[in-house]
Tab-separated table of C-alpha atoms and ligand atoms in Angstrom:
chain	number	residue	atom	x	y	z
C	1	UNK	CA	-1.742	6.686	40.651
C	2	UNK	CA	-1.658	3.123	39.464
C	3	UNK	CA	-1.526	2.517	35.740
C	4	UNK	CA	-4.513	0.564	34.262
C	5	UNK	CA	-4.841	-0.487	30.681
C	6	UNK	CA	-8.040	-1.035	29.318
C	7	UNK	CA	-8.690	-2.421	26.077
C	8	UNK	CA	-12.149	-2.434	24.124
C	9	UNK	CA	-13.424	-4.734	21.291
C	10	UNK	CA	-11.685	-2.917	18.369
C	11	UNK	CA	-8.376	-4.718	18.930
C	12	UNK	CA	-7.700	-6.844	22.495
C	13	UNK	CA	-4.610	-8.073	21.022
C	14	UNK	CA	-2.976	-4.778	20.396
C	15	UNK	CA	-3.746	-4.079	24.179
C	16	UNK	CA	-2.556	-7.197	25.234
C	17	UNK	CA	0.446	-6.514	23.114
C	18	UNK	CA	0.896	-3.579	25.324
C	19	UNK	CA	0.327	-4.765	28.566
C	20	UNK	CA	3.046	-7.470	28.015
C	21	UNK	CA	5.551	-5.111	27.517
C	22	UNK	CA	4.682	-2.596	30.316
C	23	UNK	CA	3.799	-6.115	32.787
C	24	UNK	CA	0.086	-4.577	33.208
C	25	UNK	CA	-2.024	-6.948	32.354
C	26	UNK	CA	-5.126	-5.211	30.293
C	27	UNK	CA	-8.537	-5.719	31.203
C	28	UNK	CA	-10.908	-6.006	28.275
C	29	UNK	CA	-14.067	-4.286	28.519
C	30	UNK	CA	-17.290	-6.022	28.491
C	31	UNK	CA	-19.564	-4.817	25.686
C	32	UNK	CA	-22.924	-5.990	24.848
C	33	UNK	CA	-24.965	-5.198	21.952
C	34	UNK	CA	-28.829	-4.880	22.512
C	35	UNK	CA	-31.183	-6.223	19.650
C	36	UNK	CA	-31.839	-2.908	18.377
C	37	UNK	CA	-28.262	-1.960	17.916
C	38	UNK	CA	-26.792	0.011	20.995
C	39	UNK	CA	-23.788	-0.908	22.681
C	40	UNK	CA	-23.343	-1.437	26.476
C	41	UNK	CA	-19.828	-1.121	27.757
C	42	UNK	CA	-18.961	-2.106	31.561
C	43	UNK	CA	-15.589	-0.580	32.867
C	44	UNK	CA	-14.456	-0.981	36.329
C	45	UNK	CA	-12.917	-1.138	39.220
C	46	UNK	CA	-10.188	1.917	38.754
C	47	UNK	CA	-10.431	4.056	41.566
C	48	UNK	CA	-8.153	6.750	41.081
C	49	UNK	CA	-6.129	4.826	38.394
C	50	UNK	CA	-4.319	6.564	35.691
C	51	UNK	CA	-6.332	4.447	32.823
C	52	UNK	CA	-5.402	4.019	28.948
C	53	UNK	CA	-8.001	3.228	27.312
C	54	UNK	CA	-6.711	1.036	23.854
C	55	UNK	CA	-9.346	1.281	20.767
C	56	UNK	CA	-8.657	2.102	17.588
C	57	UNK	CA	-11.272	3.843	15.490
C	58	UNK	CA	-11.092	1.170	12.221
C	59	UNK	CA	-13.841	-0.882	10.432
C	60	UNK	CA	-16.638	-0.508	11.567
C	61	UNK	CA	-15.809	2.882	12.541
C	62	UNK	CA	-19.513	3.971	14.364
C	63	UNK	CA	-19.285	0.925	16.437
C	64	UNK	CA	-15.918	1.749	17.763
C	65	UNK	CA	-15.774	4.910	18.090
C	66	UNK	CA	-19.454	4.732	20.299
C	67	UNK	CA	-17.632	2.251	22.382
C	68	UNK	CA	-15.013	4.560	23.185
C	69	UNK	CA	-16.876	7.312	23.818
C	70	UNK	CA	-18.980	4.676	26.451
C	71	UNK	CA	-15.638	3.434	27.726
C	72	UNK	CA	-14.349	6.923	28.529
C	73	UNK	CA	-17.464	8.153	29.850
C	74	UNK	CA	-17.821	4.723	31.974
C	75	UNK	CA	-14.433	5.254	33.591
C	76	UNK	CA	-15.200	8.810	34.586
C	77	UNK	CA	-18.133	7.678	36.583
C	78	UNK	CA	-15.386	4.821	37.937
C	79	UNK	CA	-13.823	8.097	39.138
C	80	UNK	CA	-10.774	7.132	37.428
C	81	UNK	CA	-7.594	9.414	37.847
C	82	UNK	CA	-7.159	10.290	34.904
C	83	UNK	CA	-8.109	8.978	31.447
C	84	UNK	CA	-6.063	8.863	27.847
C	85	UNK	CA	-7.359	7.207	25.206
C	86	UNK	CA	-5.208	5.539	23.040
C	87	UNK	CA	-6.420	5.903	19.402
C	88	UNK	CA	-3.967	4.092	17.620
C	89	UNK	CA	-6.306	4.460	14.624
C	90	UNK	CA	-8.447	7.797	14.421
C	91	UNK	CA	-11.033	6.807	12.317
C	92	UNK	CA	-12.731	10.367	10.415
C	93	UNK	CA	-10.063	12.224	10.834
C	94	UNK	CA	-9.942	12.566	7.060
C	95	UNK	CA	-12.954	14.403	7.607
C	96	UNK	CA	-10.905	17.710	8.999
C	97	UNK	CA	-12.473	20.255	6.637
C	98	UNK	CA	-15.526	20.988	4.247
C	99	UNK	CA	-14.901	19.842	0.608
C	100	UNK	CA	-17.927	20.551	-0.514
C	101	UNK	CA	-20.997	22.738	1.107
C	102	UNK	CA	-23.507	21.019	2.830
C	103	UNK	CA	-20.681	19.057	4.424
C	104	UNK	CA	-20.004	18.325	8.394
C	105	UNK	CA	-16.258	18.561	9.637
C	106	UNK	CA	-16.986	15.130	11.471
C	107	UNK	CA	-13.147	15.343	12.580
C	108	UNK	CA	-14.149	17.854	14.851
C	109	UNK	CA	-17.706	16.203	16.082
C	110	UNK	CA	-15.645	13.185	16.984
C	111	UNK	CA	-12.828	15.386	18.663
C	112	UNK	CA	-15.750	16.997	21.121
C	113	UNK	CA	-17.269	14.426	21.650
C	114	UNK	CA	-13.747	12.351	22.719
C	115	UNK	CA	-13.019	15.533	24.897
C	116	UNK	CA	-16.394	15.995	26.513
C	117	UNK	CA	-16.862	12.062	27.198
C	118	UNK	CA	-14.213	12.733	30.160
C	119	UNK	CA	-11.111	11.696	28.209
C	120	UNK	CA	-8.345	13.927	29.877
C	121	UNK	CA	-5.265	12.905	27.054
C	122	UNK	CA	-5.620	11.862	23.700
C	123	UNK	CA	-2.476	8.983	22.047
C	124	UNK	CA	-2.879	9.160	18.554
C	125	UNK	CA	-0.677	7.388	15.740
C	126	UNK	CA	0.370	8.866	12.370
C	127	UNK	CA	-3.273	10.665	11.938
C	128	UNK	CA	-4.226	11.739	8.887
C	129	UNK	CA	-3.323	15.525	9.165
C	130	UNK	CA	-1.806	16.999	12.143
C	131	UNK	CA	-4.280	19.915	12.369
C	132	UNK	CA	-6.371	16.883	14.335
C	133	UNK	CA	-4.781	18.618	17.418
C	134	UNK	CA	-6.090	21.693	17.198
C	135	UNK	CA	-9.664	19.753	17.052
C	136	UNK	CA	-9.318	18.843	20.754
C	137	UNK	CA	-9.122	20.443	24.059
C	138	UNK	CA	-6.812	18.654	25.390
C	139	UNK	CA	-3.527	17.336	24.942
C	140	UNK	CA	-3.004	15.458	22.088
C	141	UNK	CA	0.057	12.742	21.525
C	142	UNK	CA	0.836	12.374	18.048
C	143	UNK	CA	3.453	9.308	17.632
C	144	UNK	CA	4.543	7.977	14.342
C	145	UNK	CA	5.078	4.790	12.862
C	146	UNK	CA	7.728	5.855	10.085
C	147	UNK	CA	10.951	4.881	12.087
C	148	UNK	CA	9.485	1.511	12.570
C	149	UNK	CA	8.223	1.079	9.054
C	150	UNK	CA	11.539	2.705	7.765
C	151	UNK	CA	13.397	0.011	9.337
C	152	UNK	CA	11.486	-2.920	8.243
C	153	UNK	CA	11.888	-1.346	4.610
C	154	UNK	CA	15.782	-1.255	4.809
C	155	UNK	CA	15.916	-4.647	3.668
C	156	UNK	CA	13.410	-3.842	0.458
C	157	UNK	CA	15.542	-0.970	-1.011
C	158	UNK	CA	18.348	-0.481	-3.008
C	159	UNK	CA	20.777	2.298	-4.532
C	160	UNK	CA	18.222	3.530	-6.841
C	161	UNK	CA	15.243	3.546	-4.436
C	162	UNK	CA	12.913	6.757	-4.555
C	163	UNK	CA	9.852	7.067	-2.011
C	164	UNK	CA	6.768	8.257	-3.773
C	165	UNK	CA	3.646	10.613	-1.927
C	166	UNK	CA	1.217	9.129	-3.510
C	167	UNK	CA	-1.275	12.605	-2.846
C	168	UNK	CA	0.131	15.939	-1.707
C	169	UNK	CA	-1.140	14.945	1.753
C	170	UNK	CA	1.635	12.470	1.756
C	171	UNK	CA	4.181	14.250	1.272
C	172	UNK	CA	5.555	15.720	5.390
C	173	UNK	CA	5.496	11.860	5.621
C	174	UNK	CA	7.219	10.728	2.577
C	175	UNK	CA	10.024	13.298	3.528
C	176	UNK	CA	10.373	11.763	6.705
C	177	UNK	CA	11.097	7.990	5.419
C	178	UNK	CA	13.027	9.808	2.640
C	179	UNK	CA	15.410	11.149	5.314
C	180	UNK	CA	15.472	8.040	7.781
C	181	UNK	CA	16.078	6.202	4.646
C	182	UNK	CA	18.527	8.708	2.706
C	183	UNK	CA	16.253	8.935	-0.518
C	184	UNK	CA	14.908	10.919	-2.398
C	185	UNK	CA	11.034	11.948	-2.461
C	186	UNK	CA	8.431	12.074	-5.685
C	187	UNK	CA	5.139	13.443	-5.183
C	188	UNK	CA	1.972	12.373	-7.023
C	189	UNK	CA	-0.784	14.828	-7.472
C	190	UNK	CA	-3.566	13.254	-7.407
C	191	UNK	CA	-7.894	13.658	-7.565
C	192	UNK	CA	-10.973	12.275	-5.244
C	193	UNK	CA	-13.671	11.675	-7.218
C	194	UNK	CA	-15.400	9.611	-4.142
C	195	UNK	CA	-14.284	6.918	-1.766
C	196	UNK	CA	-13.633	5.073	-3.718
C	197	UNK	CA	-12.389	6.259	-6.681
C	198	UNK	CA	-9.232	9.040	-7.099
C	199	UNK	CA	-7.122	9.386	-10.804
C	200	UNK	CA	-3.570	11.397	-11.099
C	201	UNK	CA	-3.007	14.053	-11.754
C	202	UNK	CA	0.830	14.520	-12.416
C	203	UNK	CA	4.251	12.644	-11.136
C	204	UNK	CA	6.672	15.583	-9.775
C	205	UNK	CA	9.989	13.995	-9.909
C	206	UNK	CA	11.763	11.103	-11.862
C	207	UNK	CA	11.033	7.060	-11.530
C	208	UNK	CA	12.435	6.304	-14.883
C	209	UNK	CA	14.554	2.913	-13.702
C	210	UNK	CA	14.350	3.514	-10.145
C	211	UNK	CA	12.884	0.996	-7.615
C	212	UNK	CA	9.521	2.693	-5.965
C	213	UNK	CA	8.636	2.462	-2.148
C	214	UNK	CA	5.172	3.853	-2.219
C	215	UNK	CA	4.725	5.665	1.138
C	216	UNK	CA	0.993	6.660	2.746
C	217	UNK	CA	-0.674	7.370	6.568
C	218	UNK	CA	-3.433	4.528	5.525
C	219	UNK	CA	-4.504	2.238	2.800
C	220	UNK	CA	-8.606	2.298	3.007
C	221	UNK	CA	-9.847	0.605	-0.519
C	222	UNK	CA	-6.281	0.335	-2.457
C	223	UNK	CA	-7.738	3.204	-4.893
C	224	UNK	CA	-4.803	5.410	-4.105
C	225	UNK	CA	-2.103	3.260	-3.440
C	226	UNK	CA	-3.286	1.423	-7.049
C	227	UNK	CA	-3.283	5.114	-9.083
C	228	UNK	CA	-0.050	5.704	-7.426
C	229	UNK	CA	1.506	2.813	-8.765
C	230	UNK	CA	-0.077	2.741	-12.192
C	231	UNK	CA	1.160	6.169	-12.781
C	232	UNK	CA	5.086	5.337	-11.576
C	233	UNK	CA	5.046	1.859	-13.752
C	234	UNK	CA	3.658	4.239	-16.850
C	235	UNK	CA	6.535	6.636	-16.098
C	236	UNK	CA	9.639	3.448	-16.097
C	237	UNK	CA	9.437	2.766	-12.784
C	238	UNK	CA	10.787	-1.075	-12.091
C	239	UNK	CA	7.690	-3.007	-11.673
C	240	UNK	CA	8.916	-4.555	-7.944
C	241	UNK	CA	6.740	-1.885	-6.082
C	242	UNK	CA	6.542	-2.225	-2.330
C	243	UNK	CA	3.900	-0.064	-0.180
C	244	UNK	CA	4.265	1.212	3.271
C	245	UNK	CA	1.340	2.530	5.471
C	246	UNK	CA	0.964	2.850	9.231
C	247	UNK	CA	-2.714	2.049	8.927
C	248	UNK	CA	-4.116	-0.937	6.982
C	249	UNK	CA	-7.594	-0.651	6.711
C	250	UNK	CA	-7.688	-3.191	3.275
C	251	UNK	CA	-11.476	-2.394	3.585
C	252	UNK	CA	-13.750	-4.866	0.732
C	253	UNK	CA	-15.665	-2.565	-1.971
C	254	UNK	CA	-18.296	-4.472	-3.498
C	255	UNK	CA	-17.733	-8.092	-1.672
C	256	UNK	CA	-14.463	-7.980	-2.976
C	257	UNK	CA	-10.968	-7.718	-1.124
C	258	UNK	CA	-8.559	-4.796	-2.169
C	259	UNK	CA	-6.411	-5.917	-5.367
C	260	UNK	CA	-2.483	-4.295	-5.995
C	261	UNK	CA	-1.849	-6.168	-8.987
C	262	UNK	CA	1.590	-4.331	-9.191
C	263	UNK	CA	3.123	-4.108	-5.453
C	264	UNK	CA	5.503	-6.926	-4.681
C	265	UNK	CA	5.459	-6.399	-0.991
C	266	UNK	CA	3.128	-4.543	1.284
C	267	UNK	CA	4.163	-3.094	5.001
C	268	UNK	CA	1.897	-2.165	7.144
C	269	UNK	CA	1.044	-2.046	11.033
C	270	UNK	CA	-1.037	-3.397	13.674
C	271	UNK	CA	-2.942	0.010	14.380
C	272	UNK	CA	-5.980	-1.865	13.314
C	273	UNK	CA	-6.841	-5.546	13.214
C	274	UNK	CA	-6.392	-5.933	9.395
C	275	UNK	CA	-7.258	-9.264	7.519
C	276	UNK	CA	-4.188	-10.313	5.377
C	277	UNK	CA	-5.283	-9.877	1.536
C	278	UNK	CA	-4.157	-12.790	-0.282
C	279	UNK	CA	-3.297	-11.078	-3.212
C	280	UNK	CA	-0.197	-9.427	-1.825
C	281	UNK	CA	2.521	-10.166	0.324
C	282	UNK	CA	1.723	-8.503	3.507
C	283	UNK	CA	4.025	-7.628	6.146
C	284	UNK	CA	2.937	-6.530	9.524
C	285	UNK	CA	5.207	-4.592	11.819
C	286	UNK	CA	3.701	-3.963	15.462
C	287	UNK	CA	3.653	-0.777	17.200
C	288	UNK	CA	3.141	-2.563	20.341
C	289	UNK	CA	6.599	-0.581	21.854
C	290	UNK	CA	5.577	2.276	20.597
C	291	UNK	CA	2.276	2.569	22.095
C	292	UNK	CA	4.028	0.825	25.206
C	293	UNK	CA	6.728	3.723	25.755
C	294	UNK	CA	4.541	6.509	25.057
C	295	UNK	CA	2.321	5.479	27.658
C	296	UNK	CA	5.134	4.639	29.904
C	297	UNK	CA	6.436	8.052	29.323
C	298	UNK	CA	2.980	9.597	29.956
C	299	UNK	CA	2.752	7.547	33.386
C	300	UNK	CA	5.548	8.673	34.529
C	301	UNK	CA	5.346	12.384	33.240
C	302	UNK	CA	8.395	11.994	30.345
C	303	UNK	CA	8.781	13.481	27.073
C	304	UNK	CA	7.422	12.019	24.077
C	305	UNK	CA	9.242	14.329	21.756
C	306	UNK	CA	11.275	11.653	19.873
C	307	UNK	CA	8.304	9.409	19.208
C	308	UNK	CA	6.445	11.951	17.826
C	309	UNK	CA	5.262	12.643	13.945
C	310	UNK	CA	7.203	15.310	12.102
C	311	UNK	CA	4.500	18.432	11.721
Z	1	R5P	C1	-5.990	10.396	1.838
Z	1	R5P	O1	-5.723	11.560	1.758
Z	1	R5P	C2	-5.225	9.404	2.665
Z	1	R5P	O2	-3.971	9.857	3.005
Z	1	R5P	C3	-5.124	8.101	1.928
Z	1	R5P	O3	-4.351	8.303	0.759
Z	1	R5P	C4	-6.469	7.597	1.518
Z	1	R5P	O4	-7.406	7.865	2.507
Z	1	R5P	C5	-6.427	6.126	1.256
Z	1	R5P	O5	-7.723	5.704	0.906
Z	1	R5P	P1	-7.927	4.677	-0.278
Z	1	R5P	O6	-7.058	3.500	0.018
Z	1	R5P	O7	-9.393	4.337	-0.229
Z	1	R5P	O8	-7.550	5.388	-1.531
């Protein structure tokens, strides 16, 4: 089967990032909008191809994640080979239980309706929990960003680093850049109010004088990433905070863009199209090769096992 990369509206530069470095050259997917707000997607010709299908599920997450769904199902009736979308973004997987009655598990709505759109293999990049597997049926890839983040942050610690979780979610990941980077891990407890809004709890471990790398899967509004750090700089942590997350959302609340008053230097990658915030120094690191080899790999029936997120 020939490989064919598609990409769809979320983020044609990721997928053309991709194609560069497997020499496929991706075909972006036509979409139209109708006035009264559906999307048309037109996919095609694949014949038997082994197709990737490149859209992450970021801002605005119902538009993209309809357009995959159409871009799946429209490459099943292409009678493509077989079909993998590559999610390098899955947008509601936060939403992988109830919190409260009365609640959907939208994680899993989104996972069936991936599945049962035709999609035969699912890529997926630092998600929020890895129990987002279990949501599908079928194979799921689950590749992480932290070696590539990790190594970008070499040059932004010292001696005295510590790598904070800045929720107890956080914390398989913060042990991971904790051992890439030999360092030790703190864990902030912290509480959701709403989407916008979270306060801490408790800091578990010691920042007094030590240089903080604040370590997350995704920065959405700043709310966590900002209790994080007020609660280390109240506890003696030096005030040159840098923040790492695989997924930069940097969504506006309220017309205005995310502040972090207190982080020096921000690192995050191109899972989503972000917008730079001018407020803080933002790095981006591209997962480009990553997204490149797995697929490779996939193509040509390989083990992924050393891309993969620690579970
Ligand atoms: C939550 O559990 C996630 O891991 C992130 O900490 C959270 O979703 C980030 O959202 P925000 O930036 O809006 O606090």
């Amino acid at each position: 089967m020939t490989l064919s990369l598609l990409s769809g509206s979320a983020h044609p530069q990721l997928g053309q990032a991709i194609g560069e470095i497997l020499g496929v050259m991706p075909t972006v997917c036509e979409v139209e909008r109708f006035p009264d707000g559906e999307l048309q997607v037109k996919a095609g010709p694949l014949h038997d191809g082994d197709v990737y299908i490149v859209q992450p599920i970021g801002p605005p997450v119902n538009d993209h994640m309809v357009e995959l769904l159409l871009l799946i199902d429209a490459c099943r009736r292409e009678s493509a080979g077989r079909i993998t979308a590559v999610i390098p973004y899955l947008g509601y997987a936060r939403q992988d239980r109830r919190t409260a009655s009365g609640q959907s598990v939208a994680a899993q709505v989104f996972a069936r309706a991936i599945t049962s759109s035709g999609a035969d293999r699912v890529i997926v990049v630092d998600p929020h929990t890895p129990a987002v597997e279990s949501l599908f049926d079928v194979p799921v890839e689950m590749l992480t960003a932290v070696p590539v983040l990790a190594r970008a942050l070499e040059k932004h610690i010292g001696e005295d680093t510590v790598i904070v979780a800045p929720d107890l979610g956080a914390v398989k990941l913060a042990e991971h850049y904790g051992s890439f980077l030999g360092k030790t891990v703190v864990i902030v407890r912290k509480t959701r109010h709403s989407g916008s809004e979270v306060s801490v709890d408790e800091v578990v471990g010691d920042v007094a004088g030590r240089t903080v790398v604040i370590v997350d899967d995704m920065i959405s509004t700043g709310a966590t990433i900002r209790a994080a750090a007020s609660a280390v700089l109240e506890r003696g942590a030096l005030p040159d905070l840098v923040v790492a997350a695989t997924h930069g959302l940097l969504v506006r609340t309220n017309s205005e863009d995310p502040v972090f008053p207190k982080v020096q230097r921000m690192l995050i990658t191109d899972s989503v199209a972000a917008k730079p915030t001018p407020e803080v120094p933002l790095e981006v690191v591209s997962i480009a090769p990553l997204l490149a080899d797995g697929i490779d790999r996939l193509h040509n029936r390989r083990l992924l096992v050393d891309l993969a997120m620690r579970r």
